[in-house]
Amino acid sequence: MDIEEFRKAGYQAIDRICDFYYSLEKRPVVPPVQPGYLLNALPDSPPEKGEDFGIIADDYQKLILPGLTHWQHPSFFAYFPTACTFEGMLGDLYSSSTPNPGFNWSSSPACTELEMVTMDWSARMLGLADHFLNSSGTGGGVIQTTSSDSALVVAVAARSLYQRTRPGTNLEKLVIYVTSQTHSLGVKASLVLGLECRILDVRAEDEYALRGETLKAALEEDIGKGKHPFVLIATVGTTSSGAIDRLDEIGEVAKDYPSLWIHVDAAWAGVTLACPEYRKVARLEEINKYAASIGTNFHKWGLVNFDAALLWVKSREDLTDALDVTPEFLRTKQSDAGAVIDYRNWHLGLGRRFRSLKIWFVLRSYGVEGFQKYIRKCIELNRHFAALVEASPDFSIVTPPSFALTVFRLIPRGAELSEESLNDLNRSLYARLGARHEVLLTQTLLNGTFCVRFAVGAERTRKEHVEHAWQLIQEEAGVALKDWTARVAK
Amino acid sequence: MDIEEFRKAGYQAIDRICDFYYSLEKRPVVPPVQPGYLLNALPDSPPEKGEDFGIIADDYQKLILPGLTHWQHPSFFAYFPTACTFEGMLGDLYSSSTPNPGFNWSSSPACTELEMVTMDWSARMLGLADHFLNSSGTGGGVIQTTSSDSALVVAVAARSLYQRTRPGTNLEKLVIYVTSQTHSLGVKASLVLGLECRILDVRAEDEYALRGETLKAALEEDIGKGKHPFVLIATVGTTSSGAIDRLDEIGEVAKDYPSLWIHVDAAWAGVTLACPEYRKVARLEEINKYAASIGTNFHKWGLVNFDAALLWVKSREDLTDALDVTPEFLRTKQSDAGAVIDYRNWHLGLGRRFRSLKIWFVLRSYGVEGFQKYIRKCIELNRHFAALVEASPDFSIVTPPSFALTVFRLIPRGAELSEESLNDLNRSLYARLGARHEVLLTQTLLNGTFCVRFAVGAERTRKEHVEHAWQLIQEEAGVALKDWTARVAK
């Protein structure tokens, strides 16, 4: 493809993306395809001779678009949102137009420096303490691929620090702490590293937040057994229910265990820190006081297209001491002089994409005010949903709504049902909802209670979409209850 | 930004990318900027109010573009190439226009299925055995971010398999095998996992390839000491010199050590397998016979924009047994039924980008023939460079040229210089070359010998660029030699 062919194909792509967004609301959220639909439609091998790009682009429209789940659909209320803004697309487009492996400064100076700048911008917008800034010279921020990568990198840094300061500590004795509500990234980090993972209990009456006393008891028990808990992955805004671990109590307990690295995973809810009114509930003060590292994903609820997992650490040396490998062919006079960050020593791989560009585009185009407005709108819409649930005699909220997430279940009025029956009934409701293509929600289990999650986050979601979803939920609940009653009566 | 503003900004981006490519050849390869150039040009915080996108886009032209190293420049001969094709950009643009976390089938069906298809297409193009195909149902292919991720994932799978089959094996006794020429990904995997890494010696007379006898001696020694070597990262095309480990001998030795996982890192040179005439030298037969896993990066020399690190394994269960974490909120009826691949259990994170789209675009637009033509052209240009070096009385090739890579150094005619002096002189040459902005090469050390690397791979490189680079090298060598002689004479 030559330059003019690219211009033509590029214009066409832009036009077709515009068409797609004009039609988005009318499309199903969940595509009506079955497993294998694409496998069966494509040949086994690539073509011998090159094809005209017009045909390829048409095949994208015909074969790929109809097989996508639309996370940016205004009626998408599942999982957590994945951002998809036009500014993010443009950032990706410019970034993709030049290769920028960005592993050290000289490999792409703008790539390194813009990451340093945008990570400081983001930290300031969220109110993070100066010790997390790149400009501090001691701490700093880096873009990772996902919060799983953030947690893994942090666990490696924490393990390496722990082993350096306590030589001879056996890997078999090291323990990663998470809670039963921590994202799967905690258990995955332990699988990757081959280390023990202790899953701390949380209680419904604590709104599924980790309490200080639970942590303290576990530390005492494990240390008594000769084990070495070295990192705690605490959460601000768990996936299941948006729970916020009690960082105030955790921080106090950890004062007696200074070798315990506290990582705060705020992958979804961290963006609320951009709004001063949510800083208390999202525990900004404690994050700044106690956390050795904190991560939030702008690609979730932060308007920046996937991937943009932001990670800040209090001590950059803890990362580089753990991860620095500098062979001869990567030595440069700039990094030898220590003038710039070599980001390759701050993450798992060597090469990396120029991801700060889309963050720069988004933060400048929205401004802090625009970012705050979007977060507040999502929270407001979720409040509206929660109010509808609360006002219904047949539904119940399981745990207090958290930011833009409500966890609820069907508890039909008048029926005296066991927990098992309620779970069964709610699974039926969820299965029915899952068969509808015009809305998407996800399920969760909270200490054995089967629930349905409703998370607001798509930029185009308005009040009418929330109300439409609520109407569908009520309809399906009616049918599910009828079916279930008939089934049980048999 | 609304849809029509996006159309306008999108057209502008396409036009500016076209302008950029028309001007590329006249631009310096290495930007004339100093560390801090961008840090000092940007404010400390994001703007409070949103800015007009026109201003932001202009700032990209003014501040970012002039600070990029141009890896796709026809005079870029450093490191290894990083692909940047228009087809790749279009793939990224479409992919970025919809959010596709792709962690399981239902989260984005097309995303999962197109990855299954394009990994099989790529495997077939490279001649990989059927047991690496997704359609085999037992092995399969997955796109990772970088070859470091590929190696790490493989090491985790190998460790997990080893520990499952030999319960009670201490982590402290596990050993990862690499050679002194293995990419830093080997040592980095061992740092991440906290495991011992044994660096096997290679010799100049073996062209820096790992021999079977070296492996055998190390295995005997380590096992004799009660250690457990569980994975060998062998290389087809090392970064330093393009060395190809003796997979024939390694495979024979490994027959006596069936628990040793052989991973072949062919990050750069793997793409040559697309050309039947290179399959013997790149050891396709032995890869198919002995490797448990093989990786190659299409984002290097394979025309697909970063990132596209292709990894195939012979046994998919080895990945999922090591990495599967399925919490309630990720359970779906499709994956419960086992009908589709849940790629989240094949890599480190959970979410992932829709990267197969750009592979699909590139393979269809170029066809196998176009892909082969490009590889052959690069190798031909490198042969031309190597011939120029060989014909010069003042330069010497250090180890036989490998595909599109030549490693050489200055050995002035008539001068009887010690190895130390030669290294000193070549460092001076390299420093002088590094100060030129119109061409870029990189350095390496081969068993103590300082060398300069010349790697061809940019799509726009023609014979004249190779000859221009050679002219610059000769010029700088002349000055370096004069300076060095004067310095030594003092």
Short mmCIF file of N, CA and C in Angstrom, two decimals, chain B residues 235-352:
data_model
loop_
_atom_site.label_atom_id
_atom_site.label_comp_id
_atom_site.label_asym_id
_atom_site.label_seq_id
_atom_site.Cartn_x
_atom_site.Cartn_y
_atom_site.Cartn_z
N THR B 235 17.85 -19.93 21.02
CA THR B 235 17.57 -18.81 20.13
C THR B 235 17.86 -19.16 18.68
N VAL B 236 16.95 -18.75 17.82
CA VAL B 236 17.22 -18.77 16.39
C VAL B 236 17.35 -17.30 15.98
N GLY B 237 18.60 -16.82 15.88
CA GLY B 237 18.82 -15.43 15.52
C GLY B 237 19.01 -14.53 16.73
N THR B 238 20.17 -14.65 17.40
CA THR B 238 20.38 -13.84 18.60
C THR B 238 20.47 -12.36 18.24
N THR B 239 20.22 -11.52 19.25
CA THR B 239 20.23 -10.08 19.03
C THR B 239 21.63 -9.59 18.67
N SER B 240 22.62 -10.09 19.37
CA SER B 240 23.97 -9.59 19.14
C SER B 240 24.48 -9.91 17.74
N SER B 241 24.32 -11.15 17.32
CA SER B 241 24.97 -11.54 16.07
C SER B 241 24.13 -12.45 15.18
N GLY B 242 22.87 -12.67 15.54
CA GLY B 242 22.05 -13.53 14.70
C GLY B 242 22.40 -15.01 14.79
N ALA B 243 23.06 -15.38 15.89
CA ALA B 243 23.46 -16.79 16.05
C ALA B 243 22.25 -17.70 16.15
N ILE B 244 22.45 -18.92 15.68
CA ILE B 244 21.37 -19.91 15.69
C ILE B 244 21.84 -21.11 16.51
N ASP B 245 21.24 -21.30 17.66
CA ASP B 245 21.66 -22.40 18.52
C ASP B 245 21.48 -23.74 17.80
N ARG B 246 22.36 -24.68 18.13
CA ARG B 246 22.35 -25.98 17.44
C ARG B 246 21.20 -26.85 17.95
N LEU B 247 20.01 -26.56 17.45
CA LEU B 247 18.83 -27.29 17.92
C LEU B 247 18.91 -28.77 17.61
N ASP B 248 19.68 -29.14 16.59
CA ASP B 248 19.84 -30.56 16.27
C ASP B 248 20.51 -31.28 17.45
N GLU B 249 21.64 -30.70 17.91
CA GLU B 249 22.37 -31.31 19.03
C GLU B 249 21.60 -31.17 20.34
N ILE B 250 20.99 -30.00 20.52
CA ILE B 250 20.22 -29.75 21.75
C ILE B 250 19.09 -30.77 21.87
N GLY B 251 18.40 -30.98 20.77
CA GLY B 251 17.28 -31.92 20.75
C GLY B 251 17.73 -33.34 21.09
N GLU B 252 18.89 -33.71 20.57
CA GLU B 252 19.40 -35.06 20.86
C GLU B 252 19.73 -35.20 22.34
N VAL B 253 20.41 -34.18 22.88
CA VAL B 253 20.76 -34.22 24.32
C VAL B 253 19.50 -34.26 25.16
N ALA B 254 18.51 -33.46 24.78
CA ALA B 254 17.30 -33.33 25.59
C ALA B 254 16.48 -34.62 25.62
N LYS B 255 16.74 -35.52 24.69
CA LYS B 255 16.01 -36.80 24.72
C LYS B 255 16.24 -37.53 26.05
N ASP B 256 17.42 -37.32 26.62
CA ASP B 256 17.71 -37.96 27.91
C ASP B 256 17.17 -37.15 29.09
N TYR B 257 16.64 -35.95 28.79
CA TYR B 257 16.13 -35.08 29.86
C TYR B 257 14.74 -34.59 29.44
N PRO B 258 13.77 -35.52 29.39
CA PRO B 258 12.45 -35.15 28.84
C PRO B 258 11.73 -34.07 29.62
N SER B 259 12.17 -33.79 30.85
CA SER B 259 11.47 -32.76 31.63
C SER B 259 12.02 -31.36 31.33
N LEU B 260 13.02 -31.27 30.47
CA LEU B 260 13.55 -29.95 30.11
C LEU B 260 12.70 -29.36 28.98
N TRP B 261 12.03 -28.27 29.26
CA TRP B 261 11.18 -27.59 28.27
C TRP B 261 12.08 -26.78 27.34
N ILE B 262 11.99 -27.05 26.06
CA ILE B 262 12.80 -26.27 25.11
C ILE B 262 11.92 -25.20 24.46
N HIS B 263 12.26 -23.95 24.79
CA HIS B 263 11.57 -22.81 24.17
C HIS B 263 12.50 -22.23 23.12
N VAL B 264 11.98 -21.99 21.93
CA VAL B 264 12.80 -21.36 20.89
C VAL B 264 12.37 -19.91 20.73
N ASP B 265 13.30 -19.02 21.05
CA ASP B 265 13.05 -17.59 20.86
C ASP B 265 13.58 -17.22 19.47
N ALA B 266 12.65 -17.05 18.55
CA ALA B 266 13.02 -16.64 17.19
C ALA B 266 12.38 -15.28 16.92
N ALA B 267 12.49 -14.41 17.93
CA ALA B 267 11.78 -13.13 17.92
C ALA B 267 12.02 -12.38 16.62
N TRP B 268 13.28 -12.32 16.23
CA TRP B 268 13.61 -11.59 15.00
C TRP B 268 13.62 -12.50 13.78
N ALA B 269 14.38 -13.60 13.84
CA ALA B 269 14.65 -14.39 12.64
C ALA B 269 13.55 -15.37 12.29
N GLY B 270 12.58 -15.54 13.15
CA GLY B 270 11.53 -16.52 12.89
C GLY B 270 10.78 -16.27 11.59
N VAL B 271 10.68 -15.02 11.20
CA VAL B 271 9.93 -14.69 9.98
C VAL B 271 10.58 -15.26 8.71
N THR B 272 11.88 -15.56 8.78
CA THR B 272 12.54 -16.11 7.59
C THR B 272 11.97 -17.49 7.23
N LEU B 273 11.32 -18.13 8.19
CA LEU B 273 10.71 -19.44 7.93
C LEU B 273 9.62 -19.35 6.87
N ALA B 274 9.16 -18.13 6.62
CA ALA B 274 8.15 -17.97 5.56
C ALA B 274 8.74 -18.29 4.19
N CYS B 275 10.07 -18.23 4.07
CA CYS B 275 10.74 -18.51 2.81
C CYS B 275 11.33 -19.92 2.86
N PRO B 276 10.86 -20.82 2.00
CA PRO B 276 11.32 -22.22 2.05
C PRO B 276 12.84 -22.34 2.04
N GLU B 277 13.52 -21.45 1.33
CA GLU B 277 14.98 -21.59 1.21
C GLU B 277 15.71 -21.29 2.52
N TYR B 278 15.04 -20.72 3.52
CA TYR B 278 15.71 -20.44 4.80
C TYR B 278 15.31 -21.40 5.92
N ARG B 279 14.47 -22.34 5.59
CA ARG B 279 13.95 -23.22 6.64
C ARG B 279 15.02 -24.15 7.21
N LYS B 280 15.97 -24.51 6.38
CA LYS B 280 17.01 -25.41 6.86
C LYS B 280 17.93 -24.66 7.83
N VAL B 281 18.41 -23.51 7.38
CA VAL B 281 19.34 -22.76 8.23
C VAL B 281 18.64 -22.26 9.50
N ALA B 282 17.36 -21.93 9.42
CA ALA B 282 16.63 -21.46 10.62
C ALA B 282 16.09 -22.64 11.44
N ARG B 283 16.42 -23.86 10.99
CA ARG B 283 16.17 -25.08 11.76
C ARG B 283 14.69 -25.37 12.03
N LEU B 284 13.93 -25.25 10.99
CA LEU B 284 12.50 -25.54 11.12
C LEU B 284 12.24 -26.99 11.55
N GLU B 285 12.97 -27.91 10.92
CA GLU B 285 12.73 -29.32 11.21
C GLU B 285 12.94 -29.61 12.70
N GLU B 286 14.02 -29.06 13.25
CA GLU B 286 14.31 -29.30 14.67
C GLU B 286 13.32 -28.58 15.59
N ILE B 287 12.88 -27.39 15.16
CA ILE B 287 11.86 -26.68 15.96
C ILE B 287 10.62 -27.57 16.06
N ASN B 288 10.21 -28.09 14.92
CA ASN B 288 9.00 -28.92 14.91
C ASN B 288 9.18 -30.22 15.69
N LYS B 289 10.43 -30.69 15.72
CA LYS B 289 10.70 -31.98 16.37
C LYS B 289 10.89 -31.83 17.88
N TYR B 290 11.59 -30.77 18.30
CA TYR B 290 12.03 -30.70 19.70
C TYR B 290 11.39 -29.60 20.56
N ALA B 291 10.89 -28.54 19.94
CA ALA B 291 10.45 -27.39 20.75
C ALA B 291 9.09 -27.62 21.40
N ALA B 292 9.00 -27.26 22.68
CA ALA B 292 7.71 -27.26 23.36
C ALA B 292 6.99 -25.96 23.07
N SER B 293 7.76 -24.92 22.69
CA SER B 293 7.17 -23.62 22.38
C SER B 293 8.12 -22.85 21.48
N ILE B 294 7.54 -21.98 20.68
CA ILE B 294 8.32 -21.17 19.75
C ILE B 294 7.65 -19.80 19.60
N GLY B 295 8.48 -18.76 19.64
CA GLY B 295 7.92 -17.43 19.50
C GLY B 295 8.63 -16.63 18.42
N THR B 296 7.88 -15.82 17.71
CA THR B 296 8.49 -14.87 16.79
C THR B 296 7.65 -13.59 16.81
N ASN B 297 8.31 -12.46 16.65
CA ASN B 297 7.61 -11.18 16.74
C ASN B 297 7.36 -10.59 15.36
N PHE B 298 6.13 -10.61 14.94
CA PHE B 298 5.81 -9.97 13.66
C PHE B 298 6.01 -8.46 13.76
N HIS B 299 6.06 -7.92 14.97
CA HIS B 299 6.27 -6.46 15.07
C HIS B 299 7.75 -6.10 14.90
N LYS B 300 8.61 -7.09 14.82
CA LYS B 300 9.99 -6.78 14.48
C LYS B 300 10.11 -6.77 12.96
N TRP B 301 10.38 -7.94 12.40
CA TRP B 301 10.69 -8.03 10.98
C TRP B 301 9.51 -8.60 10.19
N GLY B 302 8.31 -8.52 10.76
CA GLY B 302 7.18 -9.19 10.14
C GLY B 302 6.06 -8.27 9.69
N LEU B 303 6.36 -6.99 9.46
CA LEU B 303 5.44 -6.05 8.80
C LEU B 303 4.21 -5.65 9.64
N VAL B 304 4.09 -6.18 10.86
CA VAL B 304 2.94 -5.85 11.70
C VAL B 304 3.39 -4.88 12.79
N ASN B 305 2.66 -3.78 12.93
CA ASN B 305 3.06 -2.77 13.93
C ASN B 305 3.06 -3.33 15.35
N PHE B 306 3.97 -2.80 16.17
CA PHE B 306 4.08 -3.18 17.57
C PHE B 306 2.71 -3.01 18.23
N ASP B 307 2.17 -3.98 19.01
CA ASP B 307 2.84 -5.18 19.42
C ASP B 307 2.17 -6.43 18.85
N ALA B 308 3.00 -7.39 18.46
CA ALA B 308 2.50 -8.66 17.92
C ALA B 308 3.56 -9.73 18.12
N ALA B 309 3.70 -10.18 19.36
CA ALA B 309 4.66 -11.24 19.69
C ALA B 309 3.90 -12.56 19.64
N LEU B 310 4.17 -13.33 18.59
CA LEU B 310 3.43 -14.58 18.38
C LEU B 310 4.11 -15.72 19.14
N LEU B 311 3.30 -16.45 19.88
CA LEU B 311 3.81 -17.58 20.66
C LEU B 311 2.95 -18.81 20.39
N TRP B 312 3.63 -19.91 20.08
CA TRP B 312 2.91 -21.18 19.91
C TRP B 312 3.41 -22.19 20.93
N VAL B 313 2.50 -22.99 21.42
CA VAL B 313 2.87 -24.06 22.34
C VAL B 313 2.33 -25.39 21.81
N LYS B 314 3.03 -26.44 22.19
CA LYS B 314 2.64 -27.78 21.75
C LYS B 314 1.47 -28.29 22.59
N SER B 315 1.42 -27.83 23.85
CA SER B 315 0.36 -28.29 24.74
C SER B 315 -0.29 -27.09 25.42
N ARG B 316 -1.51 -26.76 24.99
CA ARG B 316 -2.19 -25.61 25.57
C ARG B 316 -2.52 -25.83 27.05
N GLU B 317 -2.69 -27.10 27.41
CA GLU B 317 -3.00 -27.39 28.82
C GLU B 317 -1.88 -26.95 29.75
N ASP B 318 -0.65 -26.98 29.24
CA ASP B 318 0.46 -26.53 30.08
C ASP B 318 0.32 -25.05 30.43
N LEU B 319 -0.25 -24.28 29.52
CA LEU B 319 -0.50 -22.86 29.83
C LEU B 319 -1.66 -22.72 30.80
N THR B 320 -2.77 -23.34 30.47
CA THR B 320 -3.97 -23.12 31.28
C THR B 320 -3.83 -23.77 32.66
N ASP B 321 -3.13 -24.90 32.75
CA ASP B 321 -2.92 -25.50 34.08
C ASP B 321 -2.13 -24.54 34.96
N ALA B 322 -1.26 -23.76 34.34
CA ALA B 322 -0.42 -22.85 35.13
C ALA B 322 -1.12 -21.54 35.43
N LEU B 323 -2.00 -21.09 34.55
CA LEU B 323 -2.47 -19.69 34.62
C LEU B 323 -3.97 -19.52 34.80
N ASP B 324 -4.73 -20.60 34.85
CA ASP B 324 -6.18 -20.43 34.89
C ASP B 324 -6.67 -19.96 36.26
N VAL B 325 -7.33 -18.84 36.26
CA VAL B 325 -8.00 -18.30 37.44
C VAL B 325 -9.37 -17.86 36.94
N THR B 326 -10.40 -18.57 37.32
CA THR B 326 -11.72 -18.18 36.81
C THR B 326 -12.68 -17.84 37.93
N PRO B 327 -12.74 -16.57 38.31
CA PRO B 327 -13.71 -16.18 39.34
C PRO B 327 -15.12 -16.16 38.75
N GLU B 328 -16.08 -16.10 39.63
CA GLU B 328 -17.49 -16.17 39.23
C GLU B 328 -17.85 -15.15 38.14
N PHE B 329 -17.34 -13.92 38.30
CA PHE B 329 -17.79 -12.89 37.36
C PHE B 329 -17.21 -13.09 35.96
N LEU B 330 -16.28 -14.05 35.82
CA LEU B 330 -15.74 -14.32 34.49
C LEU B 330 -16.26 -15.62 33.88
N ARG B 331 -17.15 -16.29 34.61
CA ARG B 331 -17.69 -17.54 34.06
C ARG B 331 -18.74 -17.23 33.00
N THR B 332 -18.65 -17.95 31.90
CA THR B 332 -19.66 -17.77 30.85
C THR B 332 -20.09 -19.14 30.37
N LYS B 333 -21.28 -19.20 29.78
CA LYS B 333 -21.77 -20.50 29.33
C LYS B 333 -20.90 -21.07 28.21
N GLN B 334 -20.31 -20.16 27.36
CA GLN B 334 -19.48 -20.63 26.26
C GLN B 334 -18.20 -21.29 26.77
N SER B 335 -17.54 -20.63 27.76
CA SER B 335 -16.29 -21.23 28.22
C SER B 335 -16.57 -22.42 29.13
N ASP B 336 -17.68 -22.36 29.88
CA ASP B 336 -18.02 -23.53 30.67
C ASP B 336 -18.21 -24.75 29.76
N ALA B 337 -18.69 -24.49 28.55
CA ALA B 337 -18.91 -25.59 27.60
C ALA B 337 -17.63 -26.02 26.90
N GLY B 338 -16.55 -25.25 27.08
CA GLY B 338 -15.26 -25.63 26.50
C GLY B 338 -15.19 -25.47 24.98
N ALA B 339 -16.14 -24.70 24.42
CA ALA B 339 -16.21 -24.60 22.96
C ALA B 339 -15.18 -23.65 22.38
N VAL B 340 -14.68 -22.72 23.18
CA VAL B 340 -13.79 -21.68 22.66
C VAL B 340 -12.60 -21.46 23.58
N ILE B 341 -11.60 -20.81 23.03
CA ILE B 341 -10.41 -20.51 23.84
C ILE B 341 -10.69 -19.27 24.69
N ASP B 342 -10.36 -19.36 25.96
CA ASP B 342 -10.38 -18.17 26.81
C ASP B 342 -8.95 -17.70 26.91
N TYR B 343 -8.60 -16.74 26.08
CA TYR B 343 -7.19 -16.36 25.97
C TYR B 343 -6.62 -15.76 27.26
N ARG B 344 -7.48 -15.36 28.18
CA ARG B 344 -6.94 -14.81 29.43
C ARG B 344 -6.07 -15.82 30.17
N ASN B 345 -6.33 -17.12 29.92
CA ASN B 345 -5.54 -18.14 30.61
C ASN B 345 -4.29 -18.53 29.83
N TRP B 346 -4.00 -17.76 28.78
CA TRP B 346 -2.83 -18.03 27.95
C TRP B 346 -1.79 -16.92 28.07
N HIS B 347 -2.05 -15.96 28.95
CA HIS B 347 -1.07 -14.86 29.10
C HIS B 347 -1.11 -14.32 30.53
N LEU B 348 -0.33 -13.26 30.78
CA LEU B 348 -0.13 -12.80 32.15
C LEU B 348 -1.31 -12.01 32.70
N GLY B 349 -1.92 -11.17 31.87
CA GLY B 349 -2.97 -10.28 32.36
C GLY B 349 -4.35 -10.90 32.23
N LEU B 350 -5.34 -10.04 32.23
CA LEU B 350 -6.72 -10.50 32.01
C LEU B 350 -7.15 -9.89 30.67
N GLY B 351 -7.32 -8.56 30.63
CA GLY B 351 -7.70 -7.89 29.39
C GLY B 351 -6.58 -7.91 28.37
N ARG B 352 -6.94 -7.72 27.11
CA ARG B 352 -5.97 -7.73 26.02
C ARG B 352 -6.51 -6.91 24.87
#
